[in-house]
Amino acid sequence: MAENTFKVTIITPDGTVYDNEKVTMLVMNTAGGQMGIMANHVPLIAALEISTVRIKHSEGTDEVAAVNGGIIQFDGHNAIIAADSAEMPETIDVERAQKAKERSESAIAEAKKKHNQNDLSRAEVHLKRAINRLNAASKQRNI
């Protein structure tokens, strides 16, 4: 079974968020669309979107990680995700993420009212990150 698994490591500027050698499939959203990779997939480097990354295991269990941008490098046996920030669901403060979502929605409304494109763009990124964290927390509970 070892030949059907590969190692996944998720790193951020703050350190390693995830490290597992028994992954069977990784599904993520890249700048080019959704992508799934398995062991011995052709090598690749891709830019990641703000989204959840689904990590599948041979035991039938799945995990998710909230990844906020970055890149993935895969050589057929090792996947390294270098992310701006990333969290596993068990470390996500759902109440804090919900408040961040509400603040971002208010900031978007204010930026639209003032026709301030810079503030609007910034608030939209913050909203995507908050929603991504909430999605990762809820997906893990549903797996």
N, CA, C and O of each residue as an XYZ file, in Angstrom:
572
protein
N       0.818     -1.197      0.000
C       0.000      0.000      0.000
C       0.859      1.256      0.000
O       0.402      2.325     -0.405
N       2.100      1.130      0.453
C       2.967      2.292      0.567
C       3.175      2.979     -0.779
O       3.338      4.199     -0.820
N       3.173      2.224     -1.890
C       3.397      2.839     -3.197
C       2.203      3.684     -3.640
O       2.317      4.461     -4.587
N       1.061      3.540     -2.964
C      -0.123      4.328     -3.301
C      -0.288      5.537     -2.395
O      -1.287      6.250     -2.491
N       0.666      5.774     -1.528
C       0.584      6.914     -0.623
C       1.741      7.862     -0.878
O       2.743      7.499     -1.494
N       1.582      9.073     -0.397
C       2.639     10.062     -0.510
C       2.584     10.988      0.701
O       1.631     10.962      1.480
N       3.610     11.795      0.839
C       3.738     12.692      1.988
C       3.206     14.071      1.641
O       3.476     14.603      0.564
N       2.440     14.649      2.572
C       1.939     16.018      2.424
C       2.416     16.832      3.615
O       2.243     16.434      4.767
N       3.011     17.965      3.326
C       3.447     18.898      4.357
C       2.884     20.273      4.013
O       3.027     20.752      2.888
N       2.244     20.897      4.993
C       1.745     22.260      4.821
C       2.556     23.148      5.755
O       2.565     22.957      6.971
N       3.242     24.130      5.156
C       4.067     25.038      5.946
C       3.610     26.473      5.734
O       3.097     26.836      4.676
N       3.811     27.278      6.771
C       3.518     28.710      6.720
C       4.737     29.443      7.280
O       5.667     28.800      7.767
N       4.748     30.743      7.220
C       5.858     31.466      7.852
C       5.981     31.179      9.354
O       7.048     31.371      9.937
N       4.893     30.723      9.975
C       4.910     30.425     11.408
C       5.350     28.993     11.727
O       5.546     28.659     12.896
N       5.506     28.148     10.712
C       5.944     26.779     10.949
C       5.094     25.754     10.226
O       4.275     26.101      9.376
N       5.291     24.497     10.566
C       4.577     23.391      9.936
C       3.194     23.259     10.562
O       3.051     23.179     11.782
N       2.175     23.237      9.695
C       0.787     23.124     10.129
C       0.314     21.674     10.013
O      -0.515     21.225     10.804
N       0.841     20.943      9.026
C       0.386     19.576      8.768
C       1.532     18.783      8.172
O       2.300     19.298      7.360
N       1.645     17.513      8.582
C       2.688     16.639      8.052
C       2.207     15.193      8.187
O       2.017     14.698      9.298
N       2.011     14.521      7.051
C       1.512     13.148      7.075
C       2.075     12.400      5.870
O       2.049     12.914      4.751
N       2.578     11.198      6.092
C       3.196     10.391      5.032
C       2.245      9.382      4.404
O       2.648      8.653      3.498
N       1.005      9.317      4.853
C       0.091      8.277      4.381
C      -1.132      8.860      3.686
O      -2.259      8.443      3.952
N      -0.916      9.809      2.811
C      -2.001     10.442      2.067
C      -2.185      9.715      0.740
O      -1.208      9.383      0.069
N      -3.441      9.468      0.360
C      -3.716      8.799     -0.916
C      -4.150      9.778     -2.000
O      -3.959      9.514     -3.187
N      -4.735     10.912     -1.599
C      -5.174     11.893     -2.592
C      -5.265     13.258     -1.938
O      -5.599     13.387     -0.760
N      -4.961     14.267     -2.726
C      -5.025     15.655     -2.277
C      -5.865     16.411     -3.294
O      -5.600     16.344     -4.495
N      -6.872     17.125     -2.822
C      -7.743     17.899     -3.719
C      -7.679     19.352     -3.285
O      -7.906     19.670     -2.118
N      -7.364     20.245     -4.238
C      -7.212     21.663     -3.913
C      -7.657     22.540     -5.071
O      -7.787     22.077     -6.205
N      -7.888     23.803     -4.774
C      -8.234     24.779     -5.803
C      -6.985     25.575     -6.153
O      -6.380     26.233     -5.307
N      -6.619     25.494     -7.432
C      -5.456     26.240     -7.918
C      -5.945     27.400     -8.768
O      -7.137     27.524     -9.049
N      -5.011     28.243     -9.171
C      -5.364     29.367    -10.042
C      -5.949     28.871    -11.363
O      -6.688     29.599    -12.025
N      -5.625     27.641    -11.749
C      -6.131     27.054    -12.988
C      -7.383     26.213    -12.821
O      -7.882     25.657    -13.799
N      -7.904     26.105    -11.601
C      -9.099     25.308    -11.345
C      -8.837     24.254    -10.293
O      -7.739     24.166     -9.743
N      -9.858     23.452    -10.016
C      -9.716     22.407     -8.996
C      -8.840     21.280     -9.526
O      -8.916     20.915    -10.699
N      -8.005     20.735     -8.640
C      -7.062     19.705     -9.043
C      -6.963     18.639     -7.960
O      -6.985     18.944     -6.768
N      -6.856     17.403     -8.385
C      -6.611     16.303     -7.465
C      -5.333     15.607     -7.873
O      -5.080     15.407     -9.061
N      -4.529     15.239     -6.897
C      -3.298     14.509     -7.203
C      -3.225     13.262     -6.339
O      -3.715     13.230     -5.210
N      -2.601     12.239     -6.900
C      -2.381     10.979     -6.202
C      -0.897     10.647     -6.310
O      -0.156     11.326     -7.022
N      -0.473      9.626     -5.621
C       0.936      9.208     -5.669
C       1.348      8.972     -7.118
O       0.568      8.469     -7.926
N       2.565      9.335     -7.426
C       3.166      9.171     -8.750
C       2.551     10.063     -9.825
O       2.791      9.848    -11.013
N       1.772     11.049     -9.430
C       1.257     12.053    -10.365
C       2.457     12.784    -10.965
O       3.517     12.847    -10.342
N       2.302     13.325    -12.149
C       3.406     14.065    -12.753
C       3.790     15.231    -11.843
O       2.924     15.815    -11.192
N       5.058     15.569    -11.792
C       5.484     16.698    -10.962
C       4.776     17.986    -11.384
O       4.483     18.198    -12.560
N       4.512     18.835    -10.398
C       3.837     20.094    -10.707
C       4.143     21.151     -9.666
O       4.522     20.860     -8.532
N       3.969     22.363    -10.086
C       3.986     23.527     -9.203
C       2.774     24.342     -9.607
O       2.570     24.605    -10.792
N       1.965     24.744     -8.633
C       0.757     25.506     -8.938
C       0.480     26.526     -7.842
O       0.794     26.306     -6.673
N      -0.109     27.638     -8.240
C      -0.550     28.659     -7.289
C      -1.885     28.224     -6.700
O      -2.767     27.757     -7.421
N      -2.029     28.377     -5.400
C      -3.257     27.972     -4.720
C      -4.160     29.166     -4.460
O      -3.701     30.281     -4.211
N      -5.447     28.900     -4.524
C      -6.453     29.897     -4.188
C      -6.718     29.834     -2.680
O      -6.281     28.903     -2.003
N      -7.425     30.818     -2.173
C      -7.913     30.766     -0.803
C      -9.048     29.753     -0.800
O     -10.122     30.013     -1.342
N      -8.807     28.593     -0.187
C      -9.821     27.529     -0.178
C      -9.400     26.419      0.770
O      -8.308     26.438      1.337
N     -10.292     25.455      0.924
C      -9.932     24.291      1.729
C      -9.191     23.292      0.844
O      -9.439     23.192     -0.358
N      -8.286     22.564      1.466
C      -7.567     21.481      0.814
C      -8.069     20.200      1.468
O      -8.026     20.063      2.690
N      -8.548     19.261      0.647
C      -9.049     17.979      1.171
C      -7.918     16.969      1.089
O      -7.283     16.802      0.048
N      -7.681     16.297      2.215
C      -6.602     15.324      2.337
C      -7.247     13.965      2.593
O      -7.887     13.761      3.624
N      -7.076     13.029      1.641
C      -7.701     11.710      1.761
C      -6.667     10.671      2.189
O      -5.491     10.746      1.834
N      -7.149      9.697      2.967
C      -6.289      8.632      3.490
C      -6.836      7.274      3.083
O      -8.024      7.139      2.791
N      -5.968      6.265      3.064
C      -6.372      4.920      2.655
C      -7.368      4.286      3.613
O      -8.125      3.400      3.218
N      -7.378      4.727      4.866
C      -8.313      4.159      5.843
C      -9.733      4.657      5.601
O     -10.651      4.274      6.327
N      -9.926      5.499      4.599
C     -11.244      6.041      4.315
C     -11.533      7.336      5.043
O     -12.626      7.888      4.916
N     -10.575      7.825      5.799
C     -10.767      9.078      6.512
C     -10.288     10.241      5.658
O      -9.353     10.116      4.868
N     -10.942     11.356      5.837
C     -10.550     12.581      5.148
C     -10.270     13.657      6.179
O     -10.822     13.649      7.279
N      -9.406     14.577      5.801
C      -9.135     15.763      6.607
C      -9.230     16.963      5.682
O      -9.132     16.831      4.463
N      -9.419     18.125      6.267
C      -9.374     19.349      5.497
C      -8.453     20.338      6.190
O      -8.231     20.269      7.399
N      -7.928     21.250      5.402
C      -7.119     22.342      5.930
C      -7.576     23.622      5.243
O      -7.828     23.634      4.038
N      -7.681     24.689      6.010
C      -7.995     26.000      5.442
C      -6.675     26.615      5.004
O      -5.836     26.949      5.841
N      -6.485     26.768      3.690
C      -5.249     27.308      3.143
C      -5.566     28.649      2.486
O      -6.457     28.756      1.643
N      -4.819     29.658      2.892
C      -5.076     31.009      2.389
C      -4.002     31.441      1.407
O      -3.128     32.247      1.727
N      -4.087     30.888      0.204
C      -3.130     31.218     -0.838
C      -1.829     30.448     -0.677
O      -1.672     29.670      0.264
N      -0.915     30.663     -1.583
C       0.382     30.006     -1.539
C       0.617     29.184     -2.787
O       0.002     29.422     -3.827
N       1.513     28.216     -2.679
C       1.835     27.346     -3.817
C       1.931     25.898     -3.342
O       2.149     25.620     -2.162
N       1.763     24.993     -4.292
C       2.005     23.578     -4.036
C       3.106     23.128     -4.983
O       3.125     23.494     -6.159
N       4.014     22.335     -4.454
C       5.059     21.696     -5.252
C       4.933     20.203     -5.005
O       4.921     19.757     -3.858
N       4.840     19.438     -6.069
C       4.688     17.986     -5.950
C       5.674     17.309     -6.882
O       5.784     17.675     -8.052
N       6.400     16.312     -6.360
C       7.403     15.603     -7.171
C       7.025     14.154     -7.456
O       7.847     13.384     -7.952
N       5.777     13.776     -7.141
C       5.344     12.405     -7.335
C       5.291     11.609     -6.045
O       4.580     10.608     -5.948
N       6.061     12.069     -5.037
C       6.127     11.363     -3.758
C       5.946     12.289     -2.557
O       5.592     11.839     -1.467
N       6.188     13.574     -2.760
C       6.093     14.560     -1.677
C       5.366     15.797     -2.185
O       5.723     16.366     -3.217
N       4.341     16.203     -1.442
C       3.632     17.450     -1.754
C       3.952     18.440     -0.645
O       3.745     18.164      0.537
N       4.456     19.583     -1.045
C       4.724     20.645     -0.079
C       3.839     21.825     -0.442
O       3.912     22.358     -1.550
N       3.010     22.220      0.498
C       2.181     23.411      0.325
C       2.814     24.499      1.171
O       2.882     24.391      2.396
N       3.274     25.541      0.510
C       3.818     26.712      1.196
C       2.732     27.783      1.129
O       2.488     28.377      0.079
N       2.088     28.015      2.266
C       0.925     28.896      2.300
C       1.224     30.175      3.072
O       2.068     30.203      3.967
N       0.512     31.227      2.700
C       0.604     32.484      3.437
C       0.161     32.255      4.881
O       0.789     32.730      5.828
N      -0.934     31.516      5.021
C      -1.399     31.052      6.326
C      -2.257     29.818      6.087
O      -2.833     29.655      5.012
N      -2.341     28.961      7.077
C      -3.127     27.734      6.971
C      -3.495     27.277      8.377
O      -2.752     27.491      9.334
N      -4.659     26.642      8.476
C      -5.121     26.142      9.774
C      -5.835     24.822      9.591
O      -6.521     24.600      8.594
N      -5.667     23.961     10.558
C      -6.449     22.739     10.629
C      -7.724     23.074     11.393
O      -7.697     23.945     12.263
N      -8.831     22.415     11.099
C     -10.120     22.766     11.713
C     -10.115     22.806     13.235
O     -10.791     23.639     13.838
N      -9.354     21.910     13.856
C      -9.358     21.871     15.315
C      -8.713     23.099     15.953
O      -8.893     23.342     17.146
N      -7.962     23.876     15.169
C      -7.334     25.088     15.710
C      -8.104     26.358     15.359
O      -7.725     27.451     15.779
N      -9.181     26.219     14.591
C      -9.949     27.389     14.157
C     -10.913     27.819     15.258
O     -11.695     27.016     15.766
N     -10.844     29.083     15.611
C     -11.791     29.687     16.547
C     -12.987     30.147     15.713
O     -12.939     31.199     15.077
N     -14.062     29.348     15.722
C     -15.221     29.594     14.864
C     -15.872     30.939     15.192
O     -16.274     31.673     14.289
N     -15.974     31.257     16.460
C     -16.594     32.532     16.849
C     -15.781     33.717     16.314
O     -16.343     34.696     15.821
N     -14.473     33.615     16.418
C     -13.591     34.673     15.903
C     -13.710     34.787     14.375
O     -13.743     35.892     13.834
N     -13.774     33.652     13.694
C     -13.922     33.659     12.240
C     -15.261     34.260     11.835
O     -15.335     34.988     10.845
N     -16.322     33.966     12.586
C     -17.641     34.529     12.292
C     -17.622     36.050     12.470
O     -18.200     36.776     11.661
N     -16.966     36.529     13.516
C     -16.862     37.975     13.740
C     -16.040     38.641     12.630
O     -16.362     39.745     12.191
N     -14.984     37.966     12.183
C     -14.163     38.492     11.086
C     -14.993     38.580      9.810
O     -14.857     39.535      9.045
N     -15.850     37.592      9.578
C     -16.735     37.601      8.412
C     -17.674     38.797      8.480
O     -17.857     39.503      7.488
N     -18.262     39.024      9.636
C     -19.191     40.143      9.801
C     -18.482     41.483      9.631
O     -19.025     42.392      9.003
N     -17.271     41.616     10.186
C     -16.498     42.856     10.013
C     -16.168     43.088      8.543
O     -16.241     44.215      8.053
N     -15.806     42.020      7.845
C     -15.463     42.134      6.427
C     -16.676     42.551      5.605
O     -16.561     43.377      4.700
N     -17.832     41.984      5.915
C     -19.056     42.356      5.192
C     -19.383     43.827      5.421
O     -19.816     44.511      4.494
N     -19.185     44.318      6.627
C     -19.411     45.739      6.921
C     -18.412     46.612      6.173
O     -18.768     47.656      5.627
N     -17.158     46.171      6.156
C     -16.120     46.931      5.453
C     -16.398     46.988      3.956
O     -16.143     48.007      3.315
N     -16.920     45.896      3.397
C     -17.270     45.884      1.971
C     -18.382     46.882      1.690
O     -18.309     47.645      0.726
N     -19.403     46.878      2.522
C     -20.515     47.816      2.340
C     -20.025     49.257      2.434
O     -20.436     50.104      1.642
N     -19.157     49.538      3.390
C     -18.621     50.894      3.575
C     -17.752     51.301      2.377
O     -17.851     52.429      1.894
N     -16.912     50.395      1.907
C     -16.043     50.699      0.762
C     -16.860     50.952     -0.500
O     -16.513     51.819     -1.303
N     -17.943     50.200     -0.677
C     -18.809     50.421     -1.838
C     -19.497     51.772     -1.749
O     -19.642     52.480     -2.745
N     -19.916     52.115     -0.544
C     -20.591     53.400     -0.342
C     -19.645     54.558     -0.642
O     -20.062     55.575     -1.197
N     -18.369     54.406     -0.276
C     -17.361     55.454     -0.488
C     -16.665     55.332     -1.843
O     -15.844     56.179     -2.194
N     -16.986     54.288     -2.604
C     -16.345     54.024     -3.903
C     -14.829     53.926     -3.768
O     -14.084     54.455     -4.594
N     -14.384     53.241     -2.714
C     -12.963     53.073     -2.450
C     -12.548     51.658     -2.871
O     -12.770     50.695     -2.138
N     -11.946     51.546     -4.053
C     -11.595     50.247     -4.621
C     -10.529     49.509     -3.801
O     -10.594     48.288     -3.660
N      -9.556     50.240     -3.263
C      -8.506     49.587     -2.463
C      -9.080     48.947     -1.213
O      -8.771     47.796     -0.904
N      -9.918     49.689     -0.489
C     -10.537     49.128      0.716
C     -11.475     47.979      0.365
O     -11.565     47.000      1.106
N     -12.172     48.094     -0.763
C     -13.074     47.031     -1.201
C     -12.294     45.745     -1.488
O     -12.682     44.667     -1.039
N     -11.212     45.862     -2.224
C     -10.392     44.684     -2.548
C      -9.849     44.023     -1.294
O      -9.885     42.800     -1.162
N      -9.344     44.835     -0.373
C      -8.794     44.311      0.878
C      -9.877     43.601      1.695
O      -9.648     42.513      2.224
N     -11.041     44.214      1.794
C     -12.138     43.622      2.570
C     -12.628     42.321      1.933
O     -13.003     41.389      2.645
N     -12.627     42.249      0.603
C     -13.062     41.023     -0.073
C     -12.107     39.866      0.214
O     -12.546     38.728      0.380
N     -10.809     40.147      0.273
C      -9.839     39.102      0.619
C     -10.054     38.643      2.061
O     -10.024     37.445      2.344
N     -10.271     39.589      2.965
C     -10.528     39.228      4.361
C     -11.795     38.379      4.482
O     -11.846     37.439      5.275
N     -12.815     38.716      3.691
C     -14.057     37.945      3.712
C     -13.813     36.519      3.206
O     -14.304     35.559      3.800
N     -13.060     36.380      2.115
C     -12.750     35.044      1.593
C     -12.025     34.194      2.634
O     -12.317     33.009      2.797
N     -11.080     34.814      3.333
C     -10.331     34.067      4.351
C     -11.232     33.641      5.501
O     -11.130     32.512      5.983
N     -12.110     34.530      5.944
C     -13.019     34.196      7.050
C     -13.967     33.075      6.638
O     -14.188     32.134      7.401
N     -14.522     33.172      5.441
C     -15.432     32.130      4.949
C     -14.690     30.810      4.787
O     -15.240     29.752      5.092
N     -13.457     30.858      4.314
C     -12.648     29.653      4.158
C     -12.436     28.964      5.507
O     -12.548     27.742      5.606
N     -12.135     29.736      6.531
C     -11.943     29.168      7.872
C     -13.238     28.532      8.369
O     -13.217     27.436      8.928
N     -14.361     29.212      8.169
C     -15.655     28.668      8.599
C     -15.989     27.391      7.829
O     -16.494     26.428      8.405
N     -15.704     27.388      6.522
C     -15.953     26.192      5.706
C     -15.109     25.014      6.169
O     -15.608     23.891      6.255
N     -13.849     25.254      6.464
C     -12.976     24.162      6.916
C     -13.477     23.591      8.243
O     -13.480     22.376      8.437
N     -13.891     24.454      9.136
C     -14.387     23.980     10.429
C     -15.666     23.160     10.258
O     -15.844     22.142     10.927
N     -16.549     23.596      9.371
C     -17.814     22.858      9.188
C     -17.602     21.579      8.375
O     -18.271     20.580      8.642
N     -16.700     21.576      7.399
C     -16.432     20.368      6.611
C     -15.844     19.269      7.478
O     -16.204     18.102      7.319
N     -14.960     19.612      8.378
C     -14.333     18.602      9.220
C     -15.371     17.930     10.108
O     -15.300     16.726     10.354
N     -16.331     18.707     10.586
C     -17.392     18.127     11.420
C     -18.270     17.180     10.614
O     -18.823     16.230     11.168
N     -18.407     17.427      9.304
C     -19.286     16.620      8.449
C     -18.600     15.402      7.850
O     -19.267     14.562      7.247
N     -17.296     15.284      7.999
C     -16.559     14.145      7.415
C     -16.750     12.922      8.273
O     -16.215     11.859      7.960
